Amino acid sequence: MQLLTKKRGVLQAFNKLESLFQDLLLNYELWLEDAEEEKSLTKAYEVLTQMLTEHRMQQMMREKYDQAGAFISFHPGAGGTESQDWAAMLLRMYTLWAEKKNYRVKTVSYQAGDIAGIKSAMIAIEGDYAYGYLRGEEGVHRLVRLSPFNAKNLRQTSFAAVKVYADFEEDTPIVIDEKELVWSTFRSGGAGGQNVNKVETAVRVKHIPSGIIVACQQERSQLQNKQRALQILRIKLQKKADEEKEAAKQISLQTEKDIEFGSQIRNYILHPYKLVKDRRSSYQEKNVDSILNGNLDHLIQAYLLTSGSRSSN
């Protein structure tokens, strides 16, 4: 059934492209007769071009779990409130991107900062190819801006790490011994104190051998959160095993490094000028505000094209 669904998706995408191409031809013929139809022609061209770009990007997604949904975790670097606020900005950026792509976003865990921002958070992005689009976003992200938390409004550099996991549905070969787990419960909460429960439905589990900790508070019952936490733990353990087995082929180990200068994959500069630059693809964008508001497609596309050309070579 999964294979059938994928095949139907390919056919639907092809039919959509064919329909958009026919629309473009029709608008072209109308423009030949009436120059005022130029706006309609331009719009039809832009829509088709965007669809072709999406299709091309998806054709480049041939990693094992590229068609799966994704989990994204956010961790501020050293720097206290500054980095915690930056981590929250990244959380907002990827949430807005996912919503623009019509993906469903769920908060898996959320720990607010002492003053502002977050100490840690994880979201689930549900939808086809979410992991394929986002796997290149894993790494350390660097922000340079005038600090809103400094009385003298001095320039501040902040770092935050993003980790991306594939939400694959099939069971992993990872077997977890219950004796190796330490469970704890806490009250569920969210940004701004939303959905705070009166009972401890949220759970946290630590896998002793690996040291991996997973918190989950998205479900309404403690049992559901435990099941979800175990799923995420298996995914993290599977990814850890894959990275160790195929270190030469792994996408990125940036988040395993110190979250500091020199380890970042991308720079976001708000002062003394505005610029976003990805260090891997060398793609640059001056409209930083647009990117922080979730318009990431050009950055993601540039990375996929760069990584795709390297793998083909």
PDB file of N, CA, C and O in Angstrom, residues 55-118:
ATOM      1  N   HIS A  55       9.705  19.378  -8.108  1.00  0.00           N
ATOM      2  CA  HIS A  55       9.842  18.028  -8.652  1.00  0.00           C
ATOM      3  C   HIS A  55      11.307  17.637  -8.781  1.00  0.00           C
ATOM      4  O   HIS A  55      11.700  16.515  -8.431  1.00  0.00           O
ATOM      5  N   ARG A  56      12.123  18.575  -9.254  1.00  0.00           N
ATOM      6  CA  ARG A  56      13.545  18.299  -9.406  1.00  0.00           C
ATOM      7  C   ARG A  56      14.198  18.025  -8.047  1.00  0.00           C
ATOM      8  O   ARG A  56      15.020  17.111  -7.912  1.00  0.00           O
ATOM      9  N   MET A  57      13.821  18.799  -7.044  1.00  0.00           N
ATOM     10  CA  MET A  57      14.381  18.614  -5.709  1.00  0.00           C
ATOM     11  C   MET A  57      14.014  17.241  -5.158  1.00  0.00           C
ATOM     12  O   MET A  57      14.832  16.538  -4.572  1.00  0.00           O
ATOM     13  N   GLN A  58      12.751  16.854  -5.365  1.00  0.00           N
ATOM     14  CA  GLN A  58      12.313  15.557  -4.856  1.00  0.00           C
ATOM     15  C   GLN A  58      13.012  14.413  -5.574  1.00  0.00           C
ATOM     16  O   GLN A  58      13.286  13.371  -4.972  1.00  0.00           O
ATOM     17  N   GLN A  59      13.323  14.603  -6.871  1.00  0.00           N
ATOM     18  CA  GLN A  59      14.045  13.565  -7.611  1.00  0.00           C
ATOM     19  C   GLN A  59      15.462  13.375  -7.087  1.00  0.00           C
ATOM     20  O   GLN A  59      16.059  12.317  -7.255  1.00  0.00           O
ATOM     21  N   MET A  60      15.995  14.423  -6.440  1.00  0.00           N
ATOM     22  CA  MET A  60      17.344  14.349  -5.891  1.00  0.00           C
ATOM     23  C   MET A  60      17.362  13.711  -4.500  1.00  0.00           C
ATOM     24  O   MET A  60      18.428  13.417  -3.969  1.00  0.00           O
ATOM     25  N   MET A  61      16.192  13.507  -3.928  1.00  0.00           N
ATOM     26  CA  MET A  61      16.098  12.955  -2.575  1.00  0.00           C
ATOM     27  C   MET A  61      16.071  11.437  -2.654  1.00  0.00           C
ATOM     28  O   MET A  61      15.010  10.815  -2.742  1.00  0.00           O
ATOM     29  N   ARG A  62      17.245  10.836  -2.619  1.00  0.00           N
ATOM     30  CA  ARG A  62      17.351   9.393  -2.768  1.00  0.00           C
ATOM     31  C   ARG A  62      18.013   8.738  -1.566  1.00  0.00           C
ATOM     32  O   ARG A  62      18.408   7.571  -1.631  1.00  0.00           O
ATOM     33  N   GLU A  63      18.155   9.507  -0.488  1.00  0.00           N
ATOM     34  CA  GLU A  63      18.645   8.910   0.748  1.00  0.00           C
ATOM     35  C   GLU A  63      17.565   7.977   1.299  1.00  0.00           C
ATOM     36  O   GLU A  63      16.398   8.035   0.902  1.00  0.00           O
ATOM     37  N   LYS A  64      17.947   7.135   2.223  1.00  0.00           N
ATOM     38  CA  LYS A  64      17.083   6.055   2.687  1.00  0.00           C
ATOM     39  C   LYS A  64      15.722   6.542   3.176  1.00  0.00           C
ATOM     40  O   LYS A  64      14.694   5.943   2.859  1.00  0.00           O
ATOM     41  N   TYR A  65      15.706   7.633   3.946  1.00  0.00           N
ATOM     42  CA  TYR A  65      14.451   8.062   4.571  1.00  0.00           C
ATOM     43  C   TYR A  65      13.956   9.404   4.039  1.00  0.00           C
ATOM     44  O   TYR A  65      13.157  10.072   4.697  1.00  0.00           O
ATOM     45  N   ASP A  66      14.396   9.821   2.858  1.00  0.00           N
ATOM     46  CA  ASP A  66      14.062  11.153   2.362  1.00  0.00           C
ATOM     47  C   ASP A  66      12.563  11.408   2.231  1.00  0.00           C
ATOM     48  O   ASP A  66      12.115  12.543   2.360  1.00  0.00           O
ATOM     49  N   GLN A  67      11.787  10.386   1.966  1.00  0.00           N
ATOM     50  CA  GLN A  67      10.351  10.588   1.769  1.00  0.00           C
ATOM     51  C   GLN A  67       9.578  10.617   3.088  1.00  0.00           C
ATOM     52  O   GLN A  67       8.369  10.837   3.098  1.00  0.00           O
ATOM     53  N   ALA A  68      10.271  10.438   4.192  1.00  0.00           N
ATOM     54  CA  ALA A  68       9.618  10.375   5.495  1.00  0.00           C
ATOM     55  C   ALA A  68       9.378  11.759   6.076  1.00  0.00           C
ATOM     56  O   ALA A  68       9.893  12.767   5.593  1.00  0.00           O
ATOM     57  N   GLY A  69       8.581  11.792   7.140  1.00  0.00           N
ATOM     58  CA  GLY A  69       8.433  12.998   7.940  1.00  0.00           C
ATOM     59  C   GLY A  69       9.703  13.233   8.738  1.00  0.00           C
ATOM     60  O   GLY A  69      10.673  12.475   8.621  1.00  0.00           O
ATOM     61  N   ALA A  70       9.705  14.257   9.567  1.00  0.00           N
ATOM     62  CA  ALA A  70      10.941  14.612  10.266  1.00  0.00           C
ATOM     63  C   ALA A  70      10.678  15.069  11.691  1.00  0.00           C
ATOM     64  O   ALA A  70       9.609  15.603  12.004  1.00  0.00           O
ATOM     65  N   PHE A  71      11.673  14.839  12.535  1.00  0.00           N
ATOM     66  CA  PHE A  71      11.746  15.459  13.855  1.00  0.00           C
ATOM     67  C   PHE A  71      12.898  16.453  13.809  1.00  0.00           C
ATOM     68  O   PHE A  71      13.963  16.150  13.262  1.00  0.00           O
ATOM     69  N   ILE A  72      12.697  17.638  14.384  1.00  0.00           N
ATOM     70  CA  ILE A  72      13.779  18.618  14.491  1.00  0.00           C
ATOM     71  C   ILE A  72      13.929  19.019  15.950  1.00  0.00           C
ATOM     72  O   ILE A  72      12.952  19.395  16.595  1.00  0.00           O
ATOM     73  N   SER A  73      15.162  18.934  16.462  1.00  0.00           N
ATOM     74  CA  SER A  73      15.431  19.384  17.823  1.00  0.00           C
ATOM     75  C   SER A  73      16.317  20.619  17.792  1.00  0.00           C
ATOM     76  O   SER A  73      17.131  20.794  16.876  1.00  0.00           O
ATOM     77  N   PHE A  74      16.151  21.482  18.782  1.00  0.00           N
ATOM     78  CA  PHE A  74      16.853  22.759  18.853  1.00  0.00           C
ATOM     79  C   PHE A  74      17.557  22.866  20.200  1.00  0.00           C
ATOM     80  O   PHE A  74      16.954  22.627  21.252  1.00  0.00           O
ATOM     81  N   HIS A  75      18.841  23.257  20.144  1.00  0.00           N
ATOM     82  CA  HIS A  75      19.645  23.351  21.357  1.00  0.00           C
ATOM     83  C   HIS A  75      20.509  24.610  21.307  1.00  0.00           C
ATOM     84  O   HIS A  75      21.343  24.754  20.414  1.00  0.00           O
ATOM     85  N   PRO A  76      20.315  25.540  22.241  1.00  0.00           N
ATOM     86  CA  PRO A  76      21.147  26.747  22.260  1.00  0.00           C
ATOM     87  C   PRO A  76      22.574  26.435  22.667  1.00  0.00           C
ATOM     88  O   PRO A  76      22.837  25.495  23.417  1.00  0.00           O
ATOM     89  N   GLY A  77      23.506  27.231  22.154  1.00  0.00           N
ATOM     90  CA  GLY A  77      24.901  27.091  22.540  1.00  0.00           C
ATOM     91  C   GLY A  77      25.187  27.898  23.784  1.00  0.00           C
ATOM     92  O   GLY A  77      24.277  28.370  24.480  1.00  0.00           O
ATOM     93  N   ALA A  78      26.465  28.080  24.077  1.00  0.00           N
ATOM     94  CA  ALA A  78      26.848  28.882  25.232  1.00  0.00           C
ATOM     95  C   ALA A  78      26.421  30.324  24.990  1.00  0.00           C
ATOM     96  O   ALA A  78      26.393  30.801  23.868  1.00  0.00           O
ATOM     97  N   GLY A  79      26.082  31.028  26.059  1.00  0.00           N
ATOM     98  CA  GLY A  79      25.680  32.421  25.887  1.00  0.00           C
ATOM     99  C   GLY A  79      24.378  32.754  26.580  1.00  0.00           C
ATOM    100  O   GLY A  79      23.893  33.881  26.481  1.00  0.00           O
ATOM    101  N   GLY A  80      23.807  31.789  27.276  1.00  0.00           N
ATOM    102  CA  GLY A  80      22.619  32.077  28.081  1.00  0.00           C
ATOM    103  C   GLY A  80      21.434  32.545  27.266  1.00  0.00           C
ATOM    104  O   GLY A  80      21.055  31.943  26.255  1.00  0.00           O
ATOM    105  N   THR A  81      20.852  33.660  27.684  1.00  0.00           N
ATOM    106  CA  THR A  81      19.614  34.160  27.104  1.00  0.00           C
ATOM    107  C   THR A  81      19.745  34.442  25.615  1.00  0.00           C
ATOM    108  O   THR A  81      18.820  34.173  24.838  1.00  0.00           O
ATOM    109  N   GLU A  82      20.881  34.974  25.187  1.00  0.00           N
ATOM    110  CA  GLU A  82      21.083  35.295  23.766  1.00  0.00           C
ATOM    111  C   GLU A  82      20.906  34.057  22.890  1.00  0.00           C
ATOM    112  O   GLU A  82      20.162  34.072  21.913  1.00  0.00           O
ATOM    113  N   SER A  83      21.592  32.986  23.242  1.00  0.00           N
ATOM    114  CA  SER A  83      21.519  31.758  22.456  1.00  0.00           C
ATOM    115  C   SER A  83      20.164  31.084  22.594  1.00  0.00           C
ATOM    116  O   SER A  83      19.660  30.488  21.633  1.00  0.00           O
ATOM    117  N   GLN A  84      19.575  31.177  23.770  1.00  0.00           N
ATOM    118  CA  GLN A  84      18.252  30.582  23.966  1.00  0.00           C
ATOM    119  C   GLN A  84      17.206  31.294  23.107  1.00  0.00           C
ATOM    120  O   GLN A  84      16.315  30.664  22.541  1.00  0.00           O
ATOM    121  N   ASP A  85      17.335  32.612  22.989  1.00  0.00           N
ATOM    122  CA  ASP A  85      16.422  33.367  22.128  1.00  0.00           C
ATOM    123  C   ASP A  85      16.641  33.007  20.661  1.00  0.00           C
ATOM    124  O   ASP A  85      15.683  32.885  19.887  1.00  0.00           O
ATOM    125  N   TRP A  86      17.898  32.819  20.267  1.00  0.00           N
ATOM    126  CA  TRP A  86      18.218  32.438  18.895  1.00  0.00           C
ATOM    127  C   TRP A  86      17.653  31.057  18.579  1.00  0.00           C
ATOM    128  O   TRP A  86      17.110  30.832  17.491  1.00  0.00           O
ATOM    129  N   ALA A  87      17.735  30.124  19.514  1.00  0.00           N
ATOM    130  CA  ALA A  87      17.164  28.791  19.303  1.00  0.00           C
ATOM    131  C   ALA A  87      15.660  28.878  19.090  1.00  0.00           C
ATOM    132  O   ALA A  87      15.091  28.176  18.243  1.00  0.00           O
ATOM    133  N   ALA A  88      15.000  29.773  19.845  1.00  0.00           N
ATOM    134  CA  ALA A  88      13.558  29.960  19.679  1.00  0.00           C
ATOM    135  C   ALA A  88      13.238  30.579  18.321  1.00  0.00           C
ATOM    136  O   ALA A  88      12.215  30.255  17.705  1.00  0.00           O
ATOM    137  N   MET A  89      14.100  31.468  17.837  1.00  0.00           N
ATOM    138  CA  MET A  89      13.908  32.055  16.507  1.00  0.00           C
ATOM    139  C   MET A  89      14.008  30.986  15.420  1.00  0.00           C
ATOM    140  O   MET A  89      13.240  30.996  14.446  1.00  0.00           O
ATOM    141  N   LEU A  90      14.946  30.057  15.581  1.00  0.00           N
ATOM    142  CA  LEU A  90      15.068  28.959  14.623  1.00  0.00           C
ATOM    143  C   LEU A  90      13.847  28.048  14.670  1.00  0.00           C
ATOM    144  O   LEU A  90      13.350  27.595  13.630  1.00  0.00           O
ATOM    145  N   LEU A  91      13.364  27.779  15.876  1.00  0.00           N
ATOM    146  CA  LEU A  91      12.147  26.976  16.030  1.00  0.00           C
ATOM    147  C   LEU A  91      10.994  27.622  15.282  1.00  0.00           C
ATOM    148  O   LEU A  91      10.250  26.953  14.535  1.00  0.00           O
ATOM    149  N   ARG A  92      10.840  28.918  15.432  1.00  0.00           N
ATOM    150  CA  ARG A  92       9.781  29.648  14.729  1.00  0.00           C
ATOM    151  C   ARG A  92      10.001  29.596  13.219  1.00  0.00           C
ATOM    152  O   ARG A  92       9.049  29.392  12.454  1.00  0.00           O
ATOM    153  N   MET A  93      11.236  29.763  12.775  1.00  0.00           N
ATOM    154  CA  MET A  93      11.548  29.786  11.344  1.00  0.00           C
ATOM    155  C   MET A  93      11.152  28.475  10.664  1.00  0.00           C
ATOM    156  O   MET A  93      10.493  28.475   9.616  1.00  0.00           O
ATOM    157  N   TYR A  94      11.532  27.343  11.271  1.00  0.00           N
ATOM    158  CA  TYR A  94      11.219  26.053  10.655  1.00  0.00           C
ATOM    159  C   TYR A  94       9.733  25.718  10.775  1.00  0.00           C
ATOM    160  O   TYR A  94       9.176  25.049   9.897  1.00  0.00           O
ATOM    161  N   THR A  95       9.086  26.188  11.829  1.00  0.00           N
ATOM    162  CA  THR A  95       7.641  25.988  11.956  1.00  0.00           C
ATOM    163  C   THR A  95       6.907  26.729  10.848  1.00  0.00           C
ATOM    164  O   THR A  95       5.995  26.178  10.204  1.00  0.00           O
ATOM    165  N   LEU A  96       7.302  27.983  10.603  1.00  0.00           N
ATOM    166  CA  LEU A  96       6.671  28.765   9.538  1.00  0.00           C
ATOM    167  C   LEU A  96       6.937  28.142   8.175  1.00  0.00           C
ATOM    168  O   LEU A  96       6.048  28.103   7.312  1.00  0.00           O
ATOM    169  N   TRP A  97       8.167  27.645   7.959  1.00  0.00           N
ATOM    170  CA  TRP A  97       8.476  26.990   6.687  1.00  0.00           C
ATOM    171  C   TRP A  97       7.563  25.791   6.469  1.00  0.00           C
ATOM    172  O   TRP A  97       7.013  25.600   5.375  1.00  0.00           O
ATOM    173  N   ALA A  98       7.420  24.967   7.499  1.00  0.00           N
ATOM    174  CA  ALA A  98       6.594  23.768   7.387  1.00  0.00           C
ATOM    175  C   ALA A  98       5.138  24.119   7.099  1.00  0.00           C
ATOM    176  O   ALA A  98       4.477  23.459   6.283  1.00  0.00           O
ATOM    177  N   GLU A  99       4.638  25.155   7.749  1.00  0.00           N
ATOM    178  CA  GLU A  99       3.253  25.565   7.526  1.00  0.00           C
ATOM    179  C   GLU A  99       3.057  26.072   6.105  1.00  0.00           C
ATOM    180  O   GLU A  99       2.012  25.830   5.495  1.00  0.00           O
ATOM    181  N   LYS A 100       4.065  26.769   5.559  1.00  0.00           N
ATOM    182  CA  LYS A 100       3.980  27.240   4.174  1.00  0.00           C
ATOM    183  C   LYS A 100       3.956  26.058   3.193  1.00  0.00           C
ATOM    184  O   LYS A 100       3.388  26.164   2.103  1.00  0.00           O
ATOM    185  N   LYS A 101       4.585  24.939   3.576  1.00  0.00           N
ATOM    186  CA  LYS A 101       4.608  23.745   2.740  1.00  0.00           C
ATOM    187  C   LYS A 101       3.392  22.845   2.993  1.00  0.00           C
ATOM    188  O   LYS A 101       3.298  21.744   2.456  1.00  0.00           O
ATOM    189  N   ASN A 102       2.478  23.332   3.820  1.00  0.00           N
ATOM    190  CA  ASN A 102       1.262  22.583   4.177  1.00  0.00           C
ATOM    191  C   ASN A 102       1.571  21.290   4.933  1.00  0.00           C
ATOM    192  O   ASN A 102       0.819  20.311   4.842  1.00  0.00           O
ATOM    193  N   TYR A 103       2.661  21.292   5.675  1.00  0.00           N
ATOM    194  CA  TYR A 103       2.963  20.179   6.562  1.00  0.00           C
ATOM    195  C   TYR A 103       2.255  20.395   7.906  1.00  0.00           C
ATOM    196  O   TYR A 103       1.941  21.530   8.275  1.00  0.00           O
ATOM    197  N   ARG A 104       2.063  19.301   8.605  1.00  0.00           N
ATOM    198  CA  ARG A 104       1.482  19.380   9.943  1.00  0.00           C
ATOM    199  C   ARG A 104       2.608  19.420  10.973  1.00  0.00           C
ATOM    200  O   ARG A 104       3.519  18.591  10.924  1.00  0.00           O
ATOM    201  N   VAL A 105       2.555  20.387  11.881  1.00  0.00           N
ATOM    202  CA  VAL A 105       3.614  20.568  12.872  1.00  0.00           C
ATOM    203  C   VAL A 105       3.066  20.284  14.270  1.00  0.00           C
ATOM    204  O   VAL A 105       2.016  20.797  14.650  1.00  0.00           O
ATOM    205  N   LYS A 106       3.796  19.449  15.027  1.00  0.00           N
ATOM    206  CA  LYS A 106       3.428  19.144  16.400  1.00  0.00           C
ATOM    207  C   LYS A 106       4.616  19.375  17.328  1.00  0.00           C
ATOM    208  O   LYS A 106       5.760  19.076  16.959  1.00  0.00           O
ATOM    209  N   THR A 107       4.353  19.912  18.494  1.00  0.00           N
ATOM    210  CA  THR A 107       5.401  20.095  19.491  1.00  0.00           C
ATOM    211  C   THR A 107       5.579  18.798  20.261  1.00  0.00           C
ATOM    212  O   THR A 107       4.644  18.316  20.908  1.00  0.00           O
ATOM    213  N   VAL A 108       6.768  18.230  20.190  1.00  0.00           N
ATOM    214  CA  VAL A 108       7.066  16.993  20.916  1.00  0.00           C
ATOM    215  C   VAL A 108       7.523  17.314  22.328  1.00  0.00           C
ATOM    216  O   VAL A 108       7.090  16.702  23.297  1.00  0.00           O
ATOM    217  N   SER A 109       8.423  18.279  22.448  1.00  0.00           N
ATOM    218  CA  SER A 109       8.892  18.710  23.770  1.00  0.00           C
ATOM    219  C   SER A 109       9.281  20.173  23.697  1.00  0.00           C
ATOM    220  O   SER A 109       9.655  20.682  22.635  1.00  0.00           O
ATOM    221  N   TYR A 110       9.181  20.860  24.836  1.00  0.00           N
ATOM    222  CA  TYR A 110       9.470  22.291  24.878  1.00  0.00           C
ATOM    223  C   TYR A 110       9.879  22.681  26.289  1.00  0.00           C
ATOM    224  O   TYR A 110       9.124  22.473  27.234  1.00  0.00           O
ATOM    225  N   GLN A 111      11.081  23.209  26.423  1.00  0.00           N
ATOM    226  CA  GLN A 111      11.554  23.703  27.710  1.00  0.00           C
ATOM    227  C   GLN A 111      11.935  25.163  27.537  1.00  0.00           C
ATOM    228  O   GLN A 111      12.909  25.500  26.868  1.00  0.00           O
ATOM    229  N   ALA A 112      11.144  26.035  28.164  1.00  0.00           N
ATOM    230  CA  ALA A 112      11.355  27.472  28.004  1.00  0.00           C
ATOM    231  C   ALA A 112      12.630  27.928  28.701  1.00  0.00           C
ATOM    232  O   ALA A 112      13.077  27.334  29.694  1.00  0.00           O
ATOM    233  N   GLY A 113      13.215  29.010  28.177  1.00  0.00           N
ATOM    234  CA  GLY A 113      14.379  29.618  28.803  1.00  0.00           C
ATOM    235  C   GLY A 113      13.993  30.348  30.070  1.00  0.00           C
ATOM    236  O   GLY A 113      12.807  30.616  30.321  1.00  0.00           O
ATOM    237  N   ASP A 114      14.975  30.683  30.871  1.00  0.00           N
ATOM    238  CA  ASP A 114      14.704  31.360  32.136  1.00  0.00           C
ATOM    239  C   ASP A 114      14.149  32.755  31.929  1.00  0.00           C
ATOM    240  O   ASP A 114      13.265  33.209  32.672  1.00  0.00           O
ATOM    241  N   ILE A 115      14.652  33.479  30.923  1.00  0.00           N
ATOM    242  CA  ILE A 115      14.215  34.843  30.650  1.00  0.00           C
ATOM    243  C   ILE A 115      13.482  34.928  29.321  1.00  0.00           C
ATOM    244  O   ILE A 115      12.415  35.526  29.205  1.00  0.00           O
ATOM    245  N   ALA A 116      14.073  34.343  28.297  1.00  0.00           N
ATOM    246  CA  ALA A 116      13.480  34.346  26.956  1.00  0.00           C
ATOM    247  C   ALA A 116      13.984  33.116  26.211  1.00  0.00           C
ATOM    248  O   ALA A 116      14.932  32.451  26.632  1.00  0.00           O
ATOM    249  N   GLY A 117      13.327  32.819  25.091  1.00  0.00           N
ATOM    250  CA  GLY A 117      13.799  31.717  24.253  1.00  0.00           C
ATOM    251  C   GLY A 117      13.521  30.350  24.838  1.00  0.00           C
ATOM    252  O   GLY A 117      12.607  30.157  25.644  1.00  0.00           O
ATOM    253  N   ILE A 118      14.342  29.370  24.448  1.00  0.00           N
ATOM    254  CA  ILE A 118      14.153  27.992  24.875  1.00  0.00           C
ATOM    255  C   ILE A 118      15.476  27.380  25.316  1.00  0.00           C
ATOM    256  O   ILE A 118      16.538  27.735  24.819  1.00  0.00           O
TER     257      ILE A 118
END
